[in-house]
Amino acid sequence: MNHVPQKWVIGEDPQHPAIAISEIATLDMPEFAVMEEGDVSGISRLNPLLQAIPAALTSQHVSQHHFMEVIIDGPLAKAKDGVGFRAFSLGDNGKIKEHAVLMDPEKLGNLVNTGLLLQTASVLLAQKHLADINEKLLTISEDVKKVANFQTDERASQIYAAIKYLRQTAPGLQNGELSSAIRQKLEDLELELIGIQTHLLKEIVTTSHEVKNCAISTFFSSDKITTKLKELQQNQQKRIVEWKMALSARAFALQMVSLFPGDETLLKARESSIRQDVDEFQKVLEEVAHVHRNRIDAISPVTESSNATHANKVMLNKWLSLHLATQKQQTKAIHLGLEQFSQRLAVEQAQPTRLVVEMADGKPVKLFHAA
């Protein structure tokens, strides 16, 4: 094609459209060089509109194979209810050439409305992020299996079930199935996981008190107190891992909630709440390390050989340097991930969604979106 046809915009007025569609000659232009191919099923709800636009371009030749650039102004669309949307044809100078009569107003209202536009934009974001989320959910699911005794540990079972549910839900969200039932379940999971974390954190702190107040005599030997402290370390290790897994599930559920239209205030408040919980947990881990280190240092048998005492201390300190340090690093990584999510969310909510659709025989066959 040697020409770039006119642009069609749909909204309350042509200067602030909710959606803009224009035909482009080629994807070789520099501004499209960084676009990535996505799943065309993500725009299935826009297909009738995309097919109607070329049919309306009666003043210019439309080939059987061409590209269409679509820009969805998500932030603007949130303030619209779909009522009063009209289509306008713009010329090269950006001025209105004619009002479009693509279809009767009722059908246009059904096609172009807030829910459809936001859902389409959300699906495109989901295709970018949910594959990675699902992979990470699989990883933490396997981690829960390693520490859980599902016959006796109800909380570990609840965390595992929550993660399994999120993994089942992710593919549907990726295809734009933003049902109210799933949205409500994500709310229920947030409340459930907060309750689990609250109990786990209390037990972690209680175990630290046990370590601090452990009064087993070390006059003759360090073996008994070493056995007891090792038992308390394993107890805390299990609960620390479960708390972190519940945190991960909450963080991933938050990202899934962000795919649903609206609720910006809730998203910001929840992200802030989770980050505050992470900050509190990091302080608790620092205190856990401090308490264990002091109690280990205080072990000083009178009659035991220094080599035997040293060996027991090394074994106890190994938990601090390996296991506890690893949990602290992983928790910091989750905190960083939440910060990145917050920044990404702010950018994606502020910017329109831009995509290019390859059309063949009047049907979308390929989708490209900003990298």
PDB file of N, CA and C in Angstrom, residues 226-305:
ATOM      1  N   THR A 226      22.091 -27.380  72.522  1.00  0.00           N
ATOM      2  CA  THR A 226      22.245 -27.377  71.061  1.00  0.00           C
ATOM      3  C   THR A 226      21.060 -28.093  70.409  1.00  0.00           C
ATOM      4  N   THR A 227      20.681 -29.232  70.972  1.00  0.00           N
ATOM      5  CA  THR A 227      19.533 -29.982  70.447  1.00  0.00           C
ATOM      6  C   THR A 227      18.263 -29.146  70.528  1.00  0.00           C
ATOM      7  N   LYS A 228      18.064 -28.478  71.683  1.00  0.00           N
ATOM      8  CA  LYS A 228      16.861 -27.667  71.870  1.00  0.00           C
ATOM      9  C   LYS A 228      16.846 -26.474  70.918  1.00  0.00           C
ATOM     10  N   LEU A 229      17.961 -25.771  70.791  1.00  0.00           N
ATOM     11  CA  LEU A 229      18.019 -24.603  69.906  1.00  0.00           C
ATOM     12  C   LEU A 229      17.847 -25.008  68.445  1.00  0.00           C
ATOM     13  N   LYS A 230      18.389 -26.161  68.086  1.00  0.00           N
ATOM     14  CA  LYS A 230      18.219 -26.644  66.712  1.00  0.00           C
ATOM     15  C   LYS A 230      16.742 -26.936  66.438  1.00  0.00           C
ATOM     16  N   GLU A 231      16.061 -27.503  67.423  1.00  0.00           N
ATOM     17  CA  GLU A 231      14.627 -27.771  67.285  1.00  0.00           C
ATOM     18  C   GLU A 231      13.845 -26.464  67.106  1.00  0.00           C
ATOM     19  N   LEU A 232      14.194 -25.445  67.879  1.00  0.00           N
ATOM     20  CA  LEU A 232      13.524 -24.146  67.780  1.00  0.00           C
ATOM     21  C   LEU A 232      13.835 -23.474  66.436  1.00  0.00           C
ATOM     22  N   GLN A 233      15.058 -23.656  65.959  1.00  0.00           N
ATOM     23  CA  GLN A 233      15.420 -23.106  64.644  1.00  0.00           C
ATOM     24  C   GLN A 233      14.589 -23.737  63.541  1.00  0.00           C
ATOM     25  N   GLN A 234      14.436 -25.055  63.592  1.00  0.00           N
ATOM     26  CA  GLN A 234      13.637 -25.737  62.579  1.00  0.00           C
ATOM     27  C   GLN A 234      12.174 -25.293  62.647  1.00  0.00           C
ATOM     28  N   ASN A 235      11.689 -25.073  63.868  1.00  0.00           N
ATOM     29  CA  ASN A 235      10.328 -24.591  64.060  1.00  0.00           C
ATOM     30  C   ASN A 235      10.149 -23.217  63.414  1.00  0.00           C
ATOM     31  N   GLN A 236      11.086 -22.325  63.678  1.00  0.00           N
ATOM     32  CA  GLN A 236      10.994 -20.989  63.094  1.00  0.00           C
ATOM     33  C   GLN A 236      11.193 -21.018  61.586  1.00  0.00           C
ATOM     34  N   GLN A 237      12.099 -21.861  61.140  1.00  0.00           N
ATOM     35  CA  GLN A 237      12.367 -21.955  59.701  1.00  0.00           C
ATOM     36  C   GLN A 237      11.093 -22.293  58.936  1.00  0.00           C
ATOM     37  N   LYS A 238      10.356 -23.264  59.426  1.00  0.00           N
ATOM     38  CA  LYS A 238       9.125 -23.693  58.760  1.00  0.00           C
ATOM     39  C   LYS A 238       8.110 -22.549  58.696  1.00  0.00           C
ATOM     40  N   ARG A 239       7.936 -21.855  59.798  1.00  0.00           N
ATOM     41  CA  ARG A 239       6.959 -20.776  59.840  1.00  0.00           C
ATOM     42  C   ARG A 239       7.404 -19.547  59.044  1.00  0.00           C
ATOM     43  N   ILE A 240       8.691 -19.301  59.019  1.00  0.00           N
ATOM     44  CA  ILE A 240       9.212 -18.190  58.212  1.00  0.00           C
ATOM     45  C   ILE A 240       8.972 -18.450  56.734  1.00  0.00           C
ATOM     46  N   VAL A 241       9.249 -19.687  56.297  1.00  0.00           N
ATOM     47  CA  VAL A 241       9.031 -20.043  54.892  1.00  0.00           C
ATOM     48  C   VAL A 241       7.547 -19.943  54.541  1.00  0.00           C
ATOM     49  N   GLU A 242       6.679 -20.440  55.422  1.00  0.00           N
ATOM     50  CA  GLU A 242       5.244 -20.375  55.152  1.00  0.00           C
ATOM     51  C   GLU A 242       4.758 -18.926  55.092  1.00  0.00           C
ATOM     52  N   TRP A 243       5.275 -18.067  55.990  1.00  0.00           N
ATOM     53  CA  TRP A 243       4.888 -16.648  55.962  1.00  0.00           C
ATOM     54  C   TRP A 243       5.286 -16.032  54.621  1.00  0.00           C
ATOM     55  N   LYS A 244       6.496 -16.338  54.177  1.00  0.00           N
ATOM     56  CA  LYS A 244       6.977 -15.787  52.909  1.00  0.00           C
ATOM     57  C   LYS A 244       6.155 -16.310  51.737  1.00  0.00           C
ATOM     58  N   MET A 245       5.741 -17.572  51.783  1.00  0.00           N
ATOM     59  CA  MET A 245       4.915 -18.130  50.713  1.00  0.00           C
ATOM     60  C   MET A 245       3.545 -17.444  50.673  1.00  0.00           C
ATOM     61  N   ALA A 246       2.969 -17.213  51.851  1.00  0.00           N
ATOM     62  CA  ALA A 246       1.694 -16.502  51.907  1.00  0.00           C
ATOM     63  C   ALA A 246       1.854 -15.085  51.366  1.00  0.00           C
ATOM     64  N   LEU A 247       2.969 -14.463  51.680  1.00  0.00           N
ATOM     65  CA  LEU A 247       3.255 -13.121  51.156  1.00  0.00           C
ATOM     66  C   LEU A 247       3.336 -13.150  49.634  1.00  0.00           C
ATOM     67  N   SER A 248       4.030 -14.131  49.095  1.00  0.00           N
ATOM     68  CA  SER A 248       4.158 -14.256  47.642  1.00  0.00           C
ATOM     69  C   SER A 248       2.793 -14.423  46.996  1.00  0.00           C
ATOM     70  N   ALA A 249       1.955 -15.260  47.597  1.00  0.00           N
ATOM     71  CA  ALA A 249       0.617 -15.474  47.051  1.00  0.00           C
ATOM     72  C   ALA A 249      -0.180 -14.171  47.058  1.00  0.00           C
ATOM     73  N   ARG A 250      -0.069 -13.383  48.133  1.00  0.00           N
ATOM     74  CA  ARG A 250      -0.766 -12.090  48.205  1.00  0.00           C
ATOM     75  C   ARG A 250      -0.255 -11.143  47.120  1.00  0.00           C
ATOM     76  N   ALA A 251       1.056 -11.143  46.912  1.00  0.00           N
ATOM     77  CA  ALA A 251       1.637 -10.254  45.906  1.00  0.00           C
ATOM     78  C   ALA A 251       1.164 -10.615  44.505  1.00  0.00           C
ATOM     79  N   PHE A 252       1.099 -11.904  44.202  1.00  0.00           N
ATOM     80  CA  PHE A 252       0.639 -12.330  42.882  1.00  0.00           C
ATOM     81  C   PHE A 252      -0.857 -12.092  42.717  1.00  0.00           C
ATOM     82  N   ALA A 253      -1.626 -12.308  43.781  1.00  0.00           N
ATOM     83  CA  ALA A 253      -3.062 -12.037  43.720  1.00  0.00           C
ATOM     84  C   ALA A 253      -3.303 -10.553  43.461  1.00  0.00           C
ATOM     85  N   LEU A 254      -2.471  -9.701  44.065  1.00  0.00           N
ATOM     86  CA  LEU A 254      -2.582  -8.254  43.842  1.00  0.00           C
ATOM     87  C   LEU A 254      -2.383  -7.926  42.370  1.00  0.00           C
ATOM     88  N   GLN A 255      -1.403  -8.556  41.741  1.00  0.00           N
ATOM     89  CA  GLN A 255      -1.164  -8.303  40.319  1.00  0.00           C
ATOM     90  C   GLN A 255      -2.345  -8.763  39.478  1.00  0.00           C
ATOM     91  N   MET A 256      -2.983  -9.854  39.885  1.00  0.00           N
ATOM     92  CA  MET A 256      -4.163 -10.317  39.153  1.00  0.00           C
ATOM     93  C   MET A 256      -5.331  -9.345  39.335  1.00  0.00           C
ATOM     94  N   VAL A 257      -5.496  -8.824  40.550  1.00  0.00           N
ATOM     95  CA  VAL A 257      -6.558  -7.849  40.805  1.00  0.00           C
ATOM     96  C   VAL A 257      -6.358  -6.613  39.932  1.00  0.00           C
ATOM     97  N   SER A 258      -5.101  -6.244  39.679  1.00  0.00           N
ATOM     98  CA  SER A 258      -4.818  -5.042  38.889  1.00  0.00           C
ATOM     99  C   SER A 258      -5.310  -5.161  37.453  1.00  0.00           C
ATOM    100  N   LEU A 259      -5.628  -6.371  36.989  1.00  0.00           N
ATOM    101  CA  LEU A 259      -6.117  -6.574  35.629  1.00  0.00           C
ATOM    102  C   LEU A 259      -7.592  -6.216  35.494  1.00  0.00           C
ATOM    103  N   PHE A 260      -8.284  -6.118  36.619  1.00  0.00           N
ATOM    104  CA  PHE A 260      -9.702  -5.759  36.585  1.00  0.00           C
ATOM    105  C   PHE A 260      -9.837  -4.242  36.514  1.00  0.00           C
ATOM    106  N   PRO A 261     -10.803  -3.746  35.751  1.00  0.00           N
ATOM    107  CA  PRO A 261     -10.984  -2.297  35.629  1.00  0.00           C
ATOM    108  C   PRO A 261     -11.299  -1.639  36.966  1.00  0.00           C
ATOM    109  N   GLY A 262     -10.770  -0.437  37.141  1.00  0.00           N
ATOM    110  CA  GLY A 262     -11.088   0.349  38.319  1.00  0.00           C
ATOM    111  C   GLY A 262     -10.311  -0.077  39.550  1.00  0.00           C
ATOM    112  N   ASP A 263     -10.785   0.364  40.709  1.00  0.00           N
ATOM    113  CA  ASP A 263     -10.205   0.002  42.007  1.00  0.00           C
ATOM    114  C   ASP A 263      -8.776   0.502  42.188  1.00  0.00           C
ATOM    115  N   GLU A 264      -8.423   1.637  41.578  1.00  0.00           N
ATOM    116  CA  GLU A 264      -7.064   2.153  41.707  1.00  0.00           C
ATOM    117  C   GLU A 264      -6.721   2.460  43.172  1.00  0.00           C
ATOM    118  N   THR A 265      -7.677   3.039  43.888  1.00  0.00           N
ATOM    119  CA  THR A 265      -7.432   3.375  45.296  1.00  0.00           C
ATOM    120  C   THR A 265      -7.184   2.116  46.114  1.00  0.00           C
ATOM    121  N   LEU A 266      -7.983   1.076  45.876  1.00  0.00           N
ATOM    122  CA  LEU A 266      -7.797  -0.189  46.578  1.00  0.00           C
ATOM    123  C   LEU A 266      -6.442  -0.801  46.258  1.00  0.00           C
ATOM    124  N   LEU A 267      -6.054  -0.771  44.990  1.00  0.00           N
ATOM    125  CA  LEU A 267      -4.767  -1.340  44.590  1.00  0.00           C
ATOM    126  C   LEU A 267      -3.612  -0.656  45.304  1.00  0.00           C
ATOM    127  N   LYS A 268      -3.645   0.663  45.349  1.00  0.00           N
ATOM    128  CA  LYS A 268      -2.573   1.417  46.013  1.00  0.00           C
ATOM    129  C   LYS A 268      -2.536   1.116  47.503  1.00  0.00           C
ATOM    130  N   ALA A 269      -3.717   1.062  48.116  1.00  0.00           N
ATOM    131  CA  ALA A 269      -3.779   0.782  49.551  1.00  0.00           C
ATOM    132  C   ALA A 269      -3.291  -0.631  49.860  1.00  0.00           C
ATOM    133  N   ARG A 270      -3.660  -1.591  49.016  1.00  0.00           N
ATOM    134  CA  ARG A 270      -3.252  -2.978  49.258  1.00  0.00           C
ATOM    135  C   ARG A 270      -1.755  -3.150  49.025  1.00  0.00           C
ATOM    136  N   GLU A 271      -1.249  -2.541  47.973  1.00  0.00           N
ATOM    137  CA  GLU A 271       0.191  -2.620  47.713  1.00  0.00           C
ATOM    138  C   GLU A 271       0.965  -2.014  48.866  1.00  0.00           C
ATOM    139  N   SER A 272       0.486  -0.893  49.397  1.00  0.00           N
ATOM    140  CA  SER A 272       1.133  -0.246  50.536  1.00  0.00           C
ATOM    141  C   SER A 272       1.067  -1.131  51.775  1.00  0.00           C
ATOM    142  N   SER A 273      -0.080  -1.783  51.978  1.00  0.00           N
ATOM    143  CA  SER A 273      -0.251  -2.660  53.130  1.00  0.00           C
ATOM    144  C   SER A 273       0.698  -3.856  53.071  1.00  0.00           C
ATOM    145  N   ILE A 274       0.823  -4.446  51.899  1.00  0.00           N
ATOM    146  CA  ILE A 274       1.723  -5.596  51.754  1.00  0.00           C
ATOM    147  C   ILE A 274       3.170  -5.177  51.985  1.00  0.00           C
ATOM    148  N   ARG A 275       3.536  -4.019  51.475  1.00  0.00           N
ATOM    149  CA  ARG A 275       4.908  -3.541  51.677  1.00  0.00           C
ATOM    150  C   ARG A 275       5.175  -3.256  53.152  1.00  0.00           C
ATOM    151  N   GLN A 276       4.184  -2.748  53.867  1.00  0.00           N
ATOM    152  CA  GLN A 276       4.341  -2.520  55.304  1.00  0.00           C
ATOM    153  C   GLN A 276       4.530  -3.843  56.043  1.00  0.00           C
ATOM    154  N   ASP A 277       3.793  -4.867  55.611  1.00  0.00           N
ATOM    155  CA  ASP A 277       3.945  -6.189  56.212  1.00  0.00           C
ATOM    156  C   ASP A 277       5.351  -6.737  55.955  1.00  0.00           C
ATOM    157  N   VAL A 278       5.867  -6.492  54.760  1.00  0.00           N
ATOM    158  CA  VAL A 278       7.227  -6.937  54.439  1.00  0.00           C
ATOM    159  C   VAL A 278       8.235  -6.223  55.337  1.00  0.00           C
ATOM    160  N   ASP A 279       8.062  -4.924  55.505  1.00  0.00           N
ATOM    161  CA  ASP A 279       8.973  -4.152  56.365  1.00  0.00           C
ATOM    162  C   ASP A 279       8.955  -4.691  57.799  1.00  0.00           C
ATOM    163  N   GLU A 280       7.752  -4.971  58.298  1.00  0.00           N
ATOM    164  CA  GLU A 280       7.630  -5.510  59.658  1.00  0.00           C
ATOM    165  C   GLU A 280       8.297  -6.879  59.751  1.00  0.00           C
ATOM    166  N   PHE A 281       8.093  -7.690  58.738  1.00  0.00           N
ATOM    167  CA  PHE A 281       8.667  -9.033  58.737  1.00  0.00           C
ATOM    168  C   PHE A 281      10.197  -8.984  58.707  1.00  0.00           C
ATOM    169  N   GLN A 282      10.743  -8.064  57.935  1.00  0.00           N
ATOM    170  CA  GLN A 282      12.196  -7.926  57.882  1.00  0.00           C
ATOM    171  C   GLN A 282      12.765  -7.556  59.251  1.00  0.00           C
ATOM    172  N   LYS A 283      12.048  -6.699  59.980  1.00  0.00           N
ATOM    173  CA  LYS A 283      12.485  -6.339  61.328  1.00  0.00           C
ATOM    174  C   LYS A 283      12.426  -7.545  62.259  1.00  0.00           C
ATOM    175  N   VAL A 284      11.382  -8.357  62.104  1.00  0.00           N
ATOM    176  CA  VAL A 284      11.260  -9.561  62.913  1.00  0.00           C
ATOM    177  C   VAL A 284      12.408 -10.520  62.617  1.00  0.00           C
ATOM    178  N   LEU A 285      12.777 -10.667  61.349  1.00  0.00           N
ATOM    179  CA  LEU A 285      13.884 -11.552  60.987  1.00  0.00           C
ATOM    180  C   LEU A 285      15.203 -11.050  61.574  1.00  0.00           C
ATOM    181  N   GLU A 286      15.385  -9.743  61.595  1.00  0.00           N
ATOM    182  CA  GLU A 286      16.592  -9.180  62.205  1.00  0.00           C
ATOM    183  C   GLU A 286      16.628  -9.505  63.696  1.00  0.00           C
ATOM    184  N   GLU A 287      15.473  -9.410  64.345  1.00  0.00           N
ATOM    185  CA  GLU A 287      15.398  -9.720  65.768  1.00  0.00           C
ATOM    186  C   GLU A 287      15.620 -11.207  66.015  1.00  0.00           C
ATOM    187  N   VAL A 288      15.092 -12.051  65.129  1.00  0.00           N
ATOM    188  CA  VAL A 288      15.320 -13.499  65.236  1.00  0.00           C
ATOM    189  C   VAL A 288      16.813 -13.795  65.186  1.00  0.00           C
ATOM    190  N   ALA A 289      17.505 -13.197  64.239  1.00  0.00           N
ATOM    191  CA  ALA A 289      18.948 -13.410  64.102  1.00  0.00           C
ATOM    192  C   ALA A 289      19.682 -12.920  65.348  1.00  0.00           C
ATOM    193  N   HIS A 290      19.274 -11.761  65.858  1.00  0.00           N
ATOM    194  CA  HIS A 290      19.928 -11.175  67.035  1.00  0.00           C
ATOM    195  C   HIS A 290      19.760 -12.074  68.262  1.00  0.00           C
ATOM    196  N   VAL A 291      18.552 -12.571  68.483  1.00  0.00           N
ATOM    197  CA  VAL A 291      18.277 -13.420  69.641  1.00  0.00           C
ATOM    198  C   VAL A 291      19.061 -14.722  69.561  1.00  0.00           C
ATOM    199  N   HIS A 292      19.051 -15.367  68.408  1.00  0.00           N
ATOM    200  CA  HIS A 292      19.787 -16.633  68.255  1.00  0.00           C
ATOM    201  C   HIS A 292      21.289 -16.419  68.422  1.00  0.00           C
ATOM    202  N   ARG A 293      21.797 -15.362  67.845  1.00  0.00           N
ATOM    203  CA  ARG A 293      23.244 -15.095  67.922  1.00  0.00           C
ATOM    204  C   ARG A 293      23.675 -14.886  69.374  1.00  0.00           C
ATOM    205  N   ASN A 294      22.903 -14.121  70.123  1.00  0.00           N
ATOM    206  CA  ASN A 294      23.248 -13.871  71.528  1.00  0.00           C
ATOM    207  C   ASN A 294      23.174 -15.145  72.361  1.00  0.00           C
ATOM    208  N   ARG A 295      22.134 -15.966  72.091  1.00  0.00           N
ATOM    209  CA  ARG A 295      21.997 -17.190  72.880  1.00  0.00           C
ATOM    210  C   ARG A 295      23.098 -18.174  72.548  1.00  0.00           C
ATOM    211  N   ILE A 296      23.490 -18.255  71.300  1.00  0.00           N
ATOM    212  CA  ILE A 296      24.581 -19.158  70.905  1.00  0.00           C
ATOM    213  C   ILE A 296      25.901 -18.698  71.521  1.00  0.00           C
ATOM    214  N   ASP A 297      26.141 -17.398  71.488  1.00  0.00           N
ATOM    215  CA  ASP A 297      27.386 -16.858  72.057  1.00  0.00           C
ATOM    216  C   ASP A 297      27.488 -17.110  73.554  1.00  0.00           C
ATOM    217  N   ALA A 298      26.317 -17.209  74.199  1.00  0.00           N
ATOM    218  CA  ALA A 298      26.319 -17.382  75.660  1.00  0.00           C
ATOM    219  C   ALA A 298      26.592 -18.815  76.093  1.00  0.00           C
ATOM    220  N   ILE A 299      26.632 -19.739  75.144  1.00  0.00           N
ATOM    221  CA  ILE A 299      26.915 -21.133  75.487  1.00  0.00           C
ATOM    222  C   ILE A 299      28.390 -21.257  75.888  1.00  0.00           C
ATOM    223  N   SER A 300      28.648 -21.658  77.138  1.00  0.00           N
ATOM    224  CA  SER A 300      30.044 -21.734  77.611  1.00  0.00           C
ATOM    225  C   SER A 300      30.188 -22.789  78.701  1.00  0.00           C
ATOM    226  N   PRO A 301      30.162 -24.085  78.322  1.00  0.00           N
ATOM    227  CA  PRO A 301      30.337 -25.159  79.300  1.00  0.00           C
ATOM    228  C   PRO A 301      31.684 -25.059  80.024  1.00  0.00           C
ATOM    229  N   VAL A 302      31.688 -25.509  81.277  1.00  0.00           N
ATOM    230  CA  VAL A 302      32.918 -25.431  82.072  1.00  0.00           C
ATOM    231  C   VAL A 302      33.804 -26.651  81.838  1.00  0.00           C
ATOM    232  N   THR A 303      33.194 -27.835  81.744  1.00  0.00           N
ATOM    233  CA  THR A 303      33.990 -29.062  81.668  1.00  0.00           C
ATOM    234  C   THR A 303      34.125 -29.632  80.259  1.00  0.00           C
ATOM    235  N   GLU A 304      33.364 -29.110  79.302  1.00  0.00           N
ATOM    236  CA  GLU A 304      33.405 -29.642  77.926  1.00  0.00           C
ATOM    237  C   GLU A 304      34.610 -29.093  77.182  1.00  0.00           C
ATOM    238  N   SER A 305      35.148 -29.903  76.278  1.00  0.00           N
ATOM    239  CA  SER A 305      36.293 -29.436  75.492  1.00  0.00           C
ATOM    240  C   SER A 305      35.872 -28.281  74.588  1.00  0.00           C
TER     241      SER A 305
END
